[in-house]
mmCIF file of C-alpha atoms in Angstrom:
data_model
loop_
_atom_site.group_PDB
_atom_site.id
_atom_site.type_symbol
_atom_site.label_atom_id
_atom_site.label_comp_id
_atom_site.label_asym_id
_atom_site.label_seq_id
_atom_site.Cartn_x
_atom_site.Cartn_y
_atom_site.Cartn_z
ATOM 1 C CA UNK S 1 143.016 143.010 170.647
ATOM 2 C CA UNK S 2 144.150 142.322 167.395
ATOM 3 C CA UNK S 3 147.256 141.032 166.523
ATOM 4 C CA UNK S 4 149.938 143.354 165.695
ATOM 5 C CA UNK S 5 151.538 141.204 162.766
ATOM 6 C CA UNK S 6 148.557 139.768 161.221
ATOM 7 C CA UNK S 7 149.750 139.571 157.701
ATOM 8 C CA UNK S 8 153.629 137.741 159.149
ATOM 9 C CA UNK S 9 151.289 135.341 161.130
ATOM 10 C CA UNK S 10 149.054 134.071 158.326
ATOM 11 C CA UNK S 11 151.853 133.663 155.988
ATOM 12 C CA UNK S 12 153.279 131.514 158.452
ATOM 13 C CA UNK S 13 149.725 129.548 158.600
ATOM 14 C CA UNK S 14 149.866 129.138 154.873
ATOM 15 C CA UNK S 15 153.353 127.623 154.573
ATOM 16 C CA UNK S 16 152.497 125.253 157.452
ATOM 17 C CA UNK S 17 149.273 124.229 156.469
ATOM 18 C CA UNK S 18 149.525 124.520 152.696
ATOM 19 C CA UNK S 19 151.379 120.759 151.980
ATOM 20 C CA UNK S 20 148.837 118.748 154.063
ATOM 21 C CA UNK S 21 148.752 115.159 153.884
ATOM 22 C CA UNK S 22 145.915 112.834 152.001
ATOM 23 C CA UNK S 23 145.935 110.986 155.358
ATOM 24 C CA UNK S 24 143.875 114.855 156.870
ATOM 25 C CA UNK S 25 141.183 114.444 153.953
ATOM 26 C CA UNK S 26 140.721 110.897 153.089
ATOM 27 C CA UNK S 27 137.826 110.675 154.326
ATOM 28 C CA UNK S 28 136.594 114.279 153.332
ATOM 29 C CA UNK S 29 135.363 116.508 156.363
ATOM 30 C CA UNK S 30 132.121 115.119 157.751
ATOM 31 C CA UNK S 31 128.839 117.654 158.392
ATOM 32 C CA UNK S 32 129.460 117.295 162.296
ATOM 33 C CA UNK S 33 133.324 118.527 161.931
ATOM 34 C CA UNK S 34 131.776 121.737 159.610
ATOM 35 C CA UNK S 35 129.788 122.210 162.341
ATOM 36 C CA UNK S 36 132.260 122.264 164.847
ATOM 37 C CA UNK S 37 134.479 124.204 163.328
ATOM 38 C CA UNK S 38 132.181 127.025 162.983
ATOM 39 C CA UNK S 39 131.146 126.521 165.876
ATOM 40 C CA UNK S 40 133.827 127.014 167.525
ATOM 41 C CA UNK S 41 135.014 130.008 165.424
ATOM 42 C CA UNK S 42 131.714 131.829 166.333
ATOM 43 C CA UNK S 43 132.838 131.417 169.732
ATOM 44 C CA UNK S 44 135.958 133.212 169.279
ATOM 45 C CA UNK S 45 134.468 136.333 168.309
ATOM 46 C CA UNK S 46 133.578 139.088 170.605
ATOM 47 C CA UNK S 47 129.903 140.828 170.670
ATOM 48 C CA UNK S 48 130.912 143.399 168.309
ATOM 49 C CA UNK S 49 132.429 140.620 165.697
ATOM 50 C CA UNK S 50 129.481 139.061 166.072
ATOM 51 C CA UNK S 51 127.549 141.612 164.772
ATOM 52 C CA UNK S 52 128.840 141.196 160.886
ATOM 53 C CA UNK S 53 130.043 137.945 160.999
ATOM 54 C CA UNK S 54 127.059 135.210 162.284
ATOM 55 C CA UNK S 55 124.133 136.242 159.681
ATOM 56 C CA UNK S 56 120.588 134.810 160.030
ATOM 57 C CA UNK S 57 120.403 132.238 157.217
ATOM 58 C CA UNK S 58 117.556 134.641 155.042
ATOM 59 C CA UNK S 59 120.080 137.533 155.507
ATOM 60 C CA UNK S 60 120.329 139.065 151.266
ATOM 61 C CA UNK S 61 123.879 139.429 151.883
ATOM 62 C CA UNK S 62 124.212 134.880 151.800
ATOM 63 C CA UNK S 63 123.258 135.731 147.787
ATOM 64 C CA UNK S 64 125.098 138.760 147.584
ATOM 65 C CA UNK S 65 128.404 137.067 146.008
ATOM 66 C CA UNK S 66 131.557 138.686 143.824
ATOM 67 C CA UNK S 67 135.603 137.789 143.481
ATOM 68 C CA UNK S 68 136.257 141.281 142.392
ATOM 69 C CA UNK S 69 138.025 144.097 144.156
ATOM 70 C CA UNK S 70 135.215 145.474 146.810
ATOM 71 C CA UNK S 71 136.002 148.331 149.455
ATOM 72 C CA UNK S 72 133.573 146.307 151.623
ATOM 73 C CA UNK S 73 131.533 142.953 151.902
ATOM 74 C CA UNK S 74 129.771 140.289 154.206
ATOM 75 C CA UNK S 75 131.550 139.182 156.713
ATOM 76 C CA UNK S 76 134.679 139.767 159.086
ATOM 77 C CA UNK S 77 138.083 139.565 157.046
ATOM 78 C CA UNK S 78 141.260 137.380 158.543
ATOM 79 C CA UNK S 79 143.102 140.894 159.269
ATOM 80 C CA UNK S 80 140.412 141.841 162.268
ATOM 81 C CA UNK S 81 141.166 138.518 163.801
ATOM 82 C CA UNK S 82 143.131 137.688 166.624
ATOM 83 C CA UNK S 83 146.033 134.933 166.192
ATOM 84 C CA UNK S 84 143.443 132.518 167.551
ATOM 85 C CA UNK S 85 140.579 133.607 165.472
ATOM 86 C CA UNK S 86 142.760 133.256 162.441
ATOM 87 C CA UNK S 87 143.639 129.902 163.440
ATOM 88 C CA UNK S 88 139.953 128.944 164.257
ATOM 89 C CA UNK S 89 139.026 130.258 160.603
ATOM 90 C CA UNK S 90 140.902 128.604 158.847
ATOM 91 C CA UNK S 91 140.000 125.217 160.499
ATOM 92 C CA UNK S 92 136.510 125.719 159.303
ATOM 93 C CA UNK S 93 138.058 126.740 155.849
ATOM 94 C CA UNK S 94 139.913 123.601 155.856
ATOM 95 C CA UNK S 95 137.035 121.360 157.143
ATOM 96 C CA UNK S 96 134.828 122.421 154.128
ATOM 97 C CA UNK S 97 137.379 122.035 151.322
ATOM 98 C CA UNK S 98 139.178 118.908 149.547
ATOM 99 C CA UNK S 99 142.970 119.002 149.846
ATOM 100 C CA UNK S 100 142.841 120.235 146.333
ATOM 101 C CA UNK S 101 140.343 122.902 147.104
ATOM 102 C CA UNK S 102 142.132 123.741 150.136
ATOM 103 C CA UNK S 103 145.751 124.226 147.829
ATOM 104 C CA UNK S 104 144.067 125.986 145.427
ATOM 105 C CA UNK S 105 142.539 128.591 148.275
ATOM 106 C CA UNK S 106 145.343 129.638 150.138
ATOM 107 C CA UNK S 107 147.283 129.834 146.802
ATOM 108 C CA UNK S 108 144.992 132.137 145.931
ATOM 109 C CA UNK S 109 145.278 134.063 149.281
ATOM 110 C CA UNK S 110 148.590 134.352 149.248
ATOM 111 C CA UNK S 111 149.116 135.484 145.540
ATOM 112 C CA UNK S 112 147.629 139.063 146.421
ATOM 113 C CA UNK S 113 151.093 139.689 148.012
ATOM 114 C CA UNK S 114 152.552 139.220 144.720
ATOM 115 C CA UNK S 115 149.938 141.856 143.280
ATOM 116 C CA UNK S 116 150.776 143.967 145.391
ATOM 117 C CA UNK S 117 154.188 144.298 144.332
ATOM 118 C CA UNK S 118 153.424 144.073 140.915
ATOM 119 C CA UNK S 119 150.778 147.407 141.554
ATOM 120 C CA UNK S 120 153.117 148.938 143.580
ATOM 121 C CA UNK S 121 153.474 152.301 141.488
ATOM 122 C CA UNK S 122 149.815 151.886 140.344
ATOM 123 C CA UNK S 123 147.911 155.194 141.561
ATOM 124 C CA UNK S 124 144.408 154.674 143.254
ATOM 125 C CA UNK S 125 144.817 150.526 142.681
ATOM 126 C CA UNK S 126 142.744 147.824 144.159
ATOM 127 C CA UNK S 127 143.891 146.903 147.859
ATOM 128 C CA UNK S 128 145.911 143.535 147.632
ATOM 129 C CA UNK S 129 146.291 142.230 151.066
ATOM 130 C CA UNK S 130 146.491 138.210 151.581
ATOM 131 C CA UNK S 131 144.545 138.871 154.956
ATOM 132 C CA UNK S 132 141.928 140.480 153.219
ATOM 133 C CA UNK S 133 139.485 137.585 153.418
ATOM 134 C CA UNK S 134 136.084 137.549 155.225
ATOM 135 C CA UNK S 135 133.993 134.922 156.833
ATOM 136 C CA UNK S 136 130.553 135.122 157.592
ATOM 137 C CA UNK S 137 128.319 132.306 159.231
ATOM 138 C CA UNK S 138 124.546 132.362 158.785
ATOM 139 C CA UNK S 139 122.075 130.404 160.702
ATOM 140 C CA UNK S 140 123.628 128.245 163.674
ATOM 141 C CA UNK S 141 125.877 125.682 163.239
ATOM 142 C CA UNK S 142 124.806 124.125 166.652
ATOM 143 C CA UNK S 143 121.376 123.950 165.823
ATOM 144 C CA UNK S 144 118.940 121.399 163.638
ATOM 145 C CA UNK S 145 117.939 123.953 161.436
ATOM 146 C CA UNK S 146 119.523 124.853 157.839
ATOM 147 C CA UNK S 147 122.922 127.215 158.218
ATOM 148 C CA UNK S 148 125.775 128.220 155.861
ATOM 149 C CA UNK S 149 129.318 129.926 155.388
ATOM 150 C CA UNK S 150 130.750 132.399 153.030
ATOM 151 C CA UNK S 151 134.669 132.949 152.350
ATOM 152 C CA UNK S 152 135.012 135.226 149.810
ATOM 153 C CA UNK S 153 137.477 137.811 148.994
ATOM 154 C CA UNK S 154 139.647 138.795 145.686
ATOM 155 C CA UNK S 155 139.570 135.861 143.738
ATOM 156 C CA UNK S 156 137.925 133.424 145.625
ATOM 157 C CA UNK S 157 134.111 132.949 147.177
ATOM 158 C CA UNK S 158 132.968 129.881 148.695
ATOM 159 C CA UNK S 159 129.493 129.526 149.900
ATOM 160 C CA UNK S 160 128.255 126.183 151.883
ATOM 161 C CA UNK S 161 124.418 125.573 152.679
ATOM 162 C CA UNK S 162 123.827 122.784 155.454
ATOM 163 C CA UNK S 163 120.709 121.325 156.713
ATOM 164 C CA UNK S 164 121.137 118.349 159.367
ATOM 165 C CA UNK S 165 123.830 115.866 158.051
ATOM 166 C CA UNK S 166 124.167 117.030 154.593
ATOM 167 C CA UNK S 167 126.008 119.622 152.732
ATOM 168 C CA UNK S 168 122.745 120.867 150.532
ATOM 169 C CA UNK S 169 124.420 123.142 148.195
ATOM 170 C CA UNK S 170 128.231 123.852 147.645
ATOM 171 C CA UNK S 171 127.662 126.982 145.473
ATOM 172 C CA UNK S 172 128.843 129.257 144.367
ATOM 173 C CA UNK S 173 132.074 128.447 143.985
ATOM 174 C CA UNK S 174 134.532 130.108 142.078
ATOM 175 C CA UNK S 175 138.394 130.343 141.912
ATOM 176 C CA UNK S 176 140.330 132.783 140.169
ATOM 177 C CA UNK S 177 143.809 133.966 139.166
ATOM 178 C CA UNK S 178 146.374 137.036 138.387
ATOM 179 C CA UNK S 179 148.656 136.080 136.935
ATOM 180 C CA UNK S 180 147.864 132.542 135.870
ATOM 181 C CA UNK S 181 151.339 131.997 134.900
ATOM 182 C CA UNK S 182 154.511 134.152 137.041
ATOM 183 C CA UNK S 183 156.555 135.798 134.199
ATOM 184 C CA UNK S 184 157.822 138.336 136.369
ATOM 185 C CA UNK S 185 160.737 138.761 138.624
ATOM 186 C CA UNK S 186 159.409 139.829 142.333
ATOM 187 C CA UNK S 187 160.520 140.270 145.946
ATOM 188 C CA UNK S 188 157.857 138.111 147.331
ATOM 189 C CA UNK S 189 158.830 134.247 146.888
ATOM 190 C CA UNK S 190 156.088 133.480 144.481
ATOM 191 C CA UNK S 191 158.640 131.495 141.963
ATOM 192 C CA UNK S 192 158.912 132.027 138.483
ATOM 193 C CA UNK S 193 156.585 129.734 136.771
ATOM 194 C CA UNK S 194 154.170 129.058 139.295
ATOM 195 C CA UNK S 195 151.089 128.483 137.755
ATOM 196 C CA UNK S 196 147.364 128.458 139.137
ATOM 197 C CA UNK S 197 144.843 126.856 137.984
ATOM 198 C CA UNK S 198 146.420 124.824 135.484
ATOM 199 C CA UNK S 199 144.296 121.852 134.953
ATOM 200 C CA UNK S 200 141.187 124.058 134.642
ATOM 201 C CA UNK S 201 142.804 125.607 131.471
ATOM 202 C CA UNK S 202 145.104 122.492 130.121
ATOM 203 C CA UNK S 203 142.650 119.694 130.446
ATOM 204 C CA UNK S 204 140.137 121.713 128.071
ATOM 205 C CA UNK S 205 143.056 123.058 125.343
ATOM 206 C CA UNK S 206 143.822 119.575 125.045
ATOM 207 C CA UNK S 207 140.104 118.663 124.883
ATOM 208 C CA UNK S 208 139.229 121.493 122.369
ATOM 209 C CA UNK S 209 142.827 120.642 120.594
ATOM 210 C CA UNK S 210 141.973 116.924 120.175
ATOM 211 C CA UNK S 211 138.470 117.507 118.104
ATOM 212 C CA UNK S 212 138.163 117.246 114.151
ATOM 213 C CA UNK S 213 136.748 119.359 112.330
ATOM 214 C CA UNK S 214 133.646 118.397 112.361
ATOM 215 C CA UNK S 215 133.306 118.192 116.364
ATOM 216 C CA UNK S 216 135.049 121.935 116.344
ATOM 217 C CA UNK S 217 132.111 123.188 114.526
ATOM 218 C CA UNK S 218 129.929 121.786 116.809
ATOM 219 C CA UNK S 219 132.040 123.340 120.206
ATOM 220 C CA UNK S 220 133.305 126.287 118.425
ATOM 221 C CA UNK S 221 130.374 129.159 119.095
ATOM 222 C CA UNK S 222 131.835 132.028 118.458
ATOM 223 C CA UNK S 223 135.142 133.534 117.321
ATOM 224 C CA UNK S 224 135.821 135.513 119.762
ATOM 225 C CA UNK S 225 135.666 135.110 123.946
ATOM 226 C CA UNK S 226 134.084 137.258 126.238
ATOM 227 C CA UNK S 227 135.840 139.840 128.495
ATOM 228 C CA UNK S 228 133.904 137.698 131.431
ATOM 229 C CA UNK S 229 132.159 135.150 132.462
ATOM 230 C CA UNK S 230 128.629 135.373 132.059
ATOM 231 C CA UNK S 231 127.001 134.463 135.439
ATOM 232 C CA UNK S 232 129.815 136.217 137.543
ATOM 233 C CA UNK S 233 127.896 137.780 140.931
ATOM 234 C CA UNK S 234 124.547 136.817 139.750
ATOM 235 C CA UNK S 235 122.902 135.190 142.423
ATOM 236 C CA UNK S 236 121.173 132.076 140.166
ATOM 237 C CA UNK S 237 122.479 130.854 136.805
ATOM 238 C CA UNK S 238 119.926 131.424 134.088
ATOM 239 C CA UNK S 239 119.188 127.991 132.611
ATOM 240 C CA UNK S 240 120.401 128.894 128.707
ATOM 241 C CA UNK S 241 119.750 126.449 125.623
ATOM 242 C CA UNK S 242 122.360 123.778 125.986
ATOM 243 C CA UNK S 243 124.704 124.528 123.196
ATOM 244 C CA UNK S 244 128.136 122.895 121.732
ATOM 245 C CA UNK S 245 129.454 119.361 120.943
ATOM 246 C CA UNK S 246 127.570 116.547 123.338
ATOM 247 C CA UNK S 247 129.716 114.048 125.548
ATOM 248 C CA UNK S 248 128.354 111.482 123.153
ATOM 249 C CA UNK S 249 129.761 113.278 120.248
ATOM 250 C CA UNK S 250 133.010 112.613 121.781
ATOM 251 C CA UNK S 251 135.521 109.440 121.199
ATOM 252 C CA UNK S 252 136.027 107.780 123.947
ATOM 253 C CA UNK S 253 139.792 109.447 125.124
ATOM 254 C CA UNK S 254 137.893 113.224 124.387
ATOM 255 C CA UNK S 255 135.207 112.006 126.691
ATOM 256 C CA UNK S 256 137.648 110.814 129.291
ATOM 257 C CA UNK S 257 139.591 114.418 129.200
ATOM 258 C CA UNK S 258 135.658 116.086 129.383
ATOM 259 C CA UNK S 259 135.228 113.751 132.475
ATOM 260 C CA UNK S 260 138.804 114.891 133.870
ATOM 261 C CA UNK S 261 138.097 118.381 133.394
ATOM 262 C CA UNK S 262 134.743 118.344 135.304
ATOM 263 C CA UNK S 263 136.126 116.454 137.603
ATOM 264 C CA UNK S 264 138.942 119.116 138.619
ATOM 265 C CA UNK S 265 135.872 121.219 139.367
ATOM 266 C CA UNK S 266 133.991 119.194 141.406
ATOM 267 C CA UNK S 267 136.975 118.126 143.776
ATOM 268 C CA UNK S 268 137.040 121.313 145.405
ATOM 269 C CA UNK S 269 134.999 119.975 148.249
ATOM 270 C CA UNK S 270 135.384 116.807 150.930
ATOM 271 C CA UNK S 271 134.990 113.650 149.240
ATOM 272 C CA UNK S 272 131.105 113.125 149.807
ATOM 273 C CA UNK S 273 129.970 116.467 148.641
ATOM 274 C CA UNK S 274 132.093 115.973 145.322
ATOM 275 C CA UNK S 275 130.747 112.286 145.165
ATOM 276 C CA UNK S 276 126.890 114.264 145.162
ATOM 277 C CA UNK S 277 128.010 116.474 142.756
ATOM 278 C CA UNK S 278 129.096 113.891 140.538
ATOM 279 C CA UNK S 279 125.372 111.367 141.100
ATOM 280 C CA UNK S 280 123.702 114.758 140.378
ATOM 281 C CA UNK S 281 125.259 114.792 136.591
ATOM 282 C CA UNK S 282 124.100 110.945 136.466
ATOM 283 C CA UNK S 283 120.407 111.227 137.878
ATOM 284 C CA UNK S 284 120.232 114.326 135.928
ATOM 285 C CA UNK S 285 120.130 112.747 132.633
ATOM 286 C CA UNK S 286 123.876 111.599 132.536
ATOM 287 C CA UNK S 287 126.811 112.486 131.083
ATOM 288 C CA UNK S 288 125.383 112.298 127.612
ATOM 289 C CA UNK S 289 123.103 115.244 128.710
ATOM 290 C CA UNK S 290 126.765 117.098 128.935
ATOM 291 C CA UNK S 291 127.519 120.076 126.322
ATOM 292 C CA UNK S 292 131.227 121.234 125.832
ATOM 293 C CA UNK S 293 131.242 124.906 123.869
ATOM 294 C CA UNK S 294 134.267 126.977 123.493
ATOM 295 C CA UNK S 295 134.839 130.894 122.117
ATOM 296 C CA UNK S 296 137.475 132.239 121.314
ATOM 297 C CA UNK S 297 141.682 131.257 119.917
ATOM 298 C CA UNK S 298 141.859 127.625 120.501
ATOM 299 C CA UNK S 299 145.944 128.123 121.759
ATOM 300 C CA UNK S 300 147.018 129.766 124.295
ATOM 301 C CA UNK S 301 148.248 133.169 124.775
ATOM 302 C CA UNK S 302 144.846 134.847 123.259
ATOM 303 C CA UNK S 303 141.526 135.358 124.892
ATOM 304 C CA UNK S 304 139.715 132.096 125.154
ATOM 305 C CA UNK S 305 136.197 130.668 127.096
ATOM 306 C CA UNK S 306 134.745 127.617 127.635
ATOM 307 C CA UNK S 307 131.818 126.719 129.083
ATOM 308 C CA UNK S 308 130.576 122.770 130.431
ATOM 309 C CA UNK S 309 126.945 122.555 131.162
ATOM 310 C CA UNK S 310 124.435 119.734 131.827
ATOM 311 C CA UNK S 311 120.874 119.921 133.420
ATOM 312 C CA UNK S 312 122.281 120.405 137.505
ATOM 313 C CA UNK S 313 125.236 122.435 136.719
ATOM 314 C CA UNK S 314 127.379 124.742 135.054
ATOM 315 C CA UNK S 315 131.139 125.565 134.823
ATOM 316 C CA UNK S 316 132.594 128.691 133.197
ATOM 317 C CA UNK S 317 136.106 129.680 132.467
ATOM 318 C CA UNK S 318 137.551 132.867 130.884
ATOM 319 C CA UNK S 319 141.071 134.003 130.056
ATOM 320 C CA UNK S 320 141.054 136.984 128.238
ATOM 321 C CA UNK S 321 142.191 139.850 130.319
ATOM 322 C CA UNK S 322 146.070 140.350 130.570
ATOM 323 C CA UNK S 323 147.492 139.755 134.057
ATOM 324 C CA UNK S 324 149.173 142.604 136.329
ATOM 325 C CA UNK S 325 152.165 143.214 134.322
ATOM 326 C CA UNK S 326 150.369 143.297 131.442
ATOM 327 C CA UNK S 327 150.412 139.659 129.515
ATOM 328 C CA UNK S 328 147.419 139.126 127.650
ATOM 329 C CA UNK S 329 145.219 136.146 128.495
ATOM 330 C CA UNK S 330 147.016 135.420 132.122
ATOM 331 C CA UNK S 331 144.117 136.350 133.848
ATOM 332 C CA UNK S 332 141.976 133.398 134.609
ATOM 333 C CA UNK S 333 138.001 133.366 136.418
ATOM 334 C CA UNK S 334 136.567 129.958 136.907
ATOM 335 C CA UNK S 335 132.899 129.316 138.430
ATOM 336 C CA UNK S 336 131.105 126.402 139.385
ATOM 337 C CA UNK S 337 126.865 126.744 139.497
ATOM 338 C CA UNK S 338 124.336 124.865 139.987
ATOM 339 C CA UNK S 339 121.790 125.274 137.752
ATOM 340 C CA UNK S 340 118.836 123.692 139.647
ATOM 341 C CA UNK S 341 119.610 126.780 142.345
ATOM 342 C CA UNK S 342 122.630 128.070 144.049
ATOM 343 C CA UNK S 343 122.342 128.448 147.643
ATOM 344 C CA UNK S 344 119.901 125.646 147.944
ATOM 345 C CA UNK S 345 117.496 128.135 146.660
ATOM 346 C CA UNK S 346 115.073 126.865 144.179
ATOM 347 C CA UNK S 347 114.344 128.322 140.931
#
């Protein structure tokens, strides 16, 4: 039977779990432990669970990816679990997530309880619920064949592809955030100034801030941002013409902050997936192969995009729409593709 305080109880799992040490990730989460872990979820489940939450790997629904509001998708959400389902989910969350990745997940989570009281006296709104998160497992973890994971809800979608020892594709991955930035007063201990996702946007203003103006006319594509990202839901990236300013049109510092800023993406994941993301950008032509474009103001406060793309992958960021209580550009999507296939599905 379900729990009758599902929403109290995973609170309670955030706070606790939230501030982990470096000393539980150092290492990053081997294959064996991401196996285990779902695993060992997948044994929690009764038949009926079962039946929407452990997928066969060539199930459409693995591609079928979005971070908006849905009234449905894949997968069993954290609110039809038991206490000990929820626990066992979110040790195979943790196991396939940095520290960083992990912080930035259940911050996520938890910040649809501060939507909700921000929507409160919106008619026929989105539902905002932090339990509102499902998991689905595809293929079997205890086997030697090729299985994955989705975690996706508002905001956030994860998807993991694993074949033997290796984590074969860590995409799509995208993070997002209403508000960016807590202006408003609320009832629901999210502080006044929190803000999410901050490096993601910070790191490139002070890239895009730092070039002359000969380097903006090379990143600067157009004057004004899109109300989205481009590649949002699709299942594979379309490889586009590489436009904007080139790493090795950079000085040296502005290539170190283009570095940083990819970086921030990549260590989402346990150490040795992020260290195959980064080889990937070097046997892919290297960073000089890297294009930095931006549309949009170039200061914050007004709509503004940026896109980072190199031959293996891409990153997009938007902040254009205004957040819940209506401040413009506090509304932040942020994706993470891989260009040679998401899903370790080739082109």
């Amino acid at each position: 039977m379900r729990s009758s305080q599902p929403v109290a109880f995973f609170i309670v799992v955030l706070l606790c779990l939230a501030p982990l040490g470096h000393s539980f990730y150092k290492t990053g989460s081997s294959v064996p432990a991401m196996a285990a872990a779902a695993s060992a979820f997948a044994k929690t489940l009764t038949e009926e669970q079962k039946v929407k939450t452990l997928l066969p790997i060539d199930s459409p629904a693995r591609i079928d990816w979005q971070i908006i509001p849905k009234d449905t998708r894949k997968g069993l959400q954290l609110n039809e679990m038991t206490d000990s389902q929820r626990e066992a989910a979110m040790t195979l969350m943790k196991s396939v997530l940095s520290e960083l990745g992990y912080r930035k997940t259940t911050q996520i989570m938890n910040m649809e309880r501060l939507l909700k009281f921000l929507e409160a006296n919106k008619k026929d709104g989105a539902i905002r619920d932090s339990t509102r998160y499902y998991f689905t497992v595809f293929g079997d973890p205890a086997g030697h064949g090729r299985w994955g994971l989705s975690i996706e809800g508002h905001h956030l979608s994860l998807n993991f592809t694993i074949e033997g020892d290796k984590v074969v594709s860590s995409t799509p991955q995208a993070f997002a955030a209403n508000p960016a930035i807590v202006y408003s007063e609320n009832t629901v201990d999210v502080p006044l100034g929190r803000r999410m996702l901050r490096m993601e946007e910070t790191t490139a203003f002070e890239l895009i801030q730092s070039l002359n103006a000969a380097q903006r006319k090379m990143a600067v594509v157009a004057e004004k941002a899109p109300r989205e990202t481009r590649t949002l839901g699709v299942p594979q990236p379309t490889a586009e013409p590489l436009v904007g300013i080139t790493h090795e049109q950079l000085s040296k510092p502005q290539q170190e902050l283009l570095e940083r800023l990819v970086d921030e993406y990549i260590r989402a994941v346990p150490d040795e997936v992020a260290e195959d993301r980064r080889q990937a950008i070097e046997t892919g032509g290297g960073w000089n192969k890297v294009h930095f474009s931006w549309e949009g103001a170039t200061q914050p406060g007004v709509g503004h995009y940026y896109r980072v793309q190199g031959p293996t992958f891409l990153i997009e960021f938007v902040n254009t729409q205004p957040d819940a209580a209506g401040n413009i550009a506090n509304h932040i999507h942020c994706l993470w593709r891989d260009i040679r296939g998401d899903f370790a599905m080739p082109r």
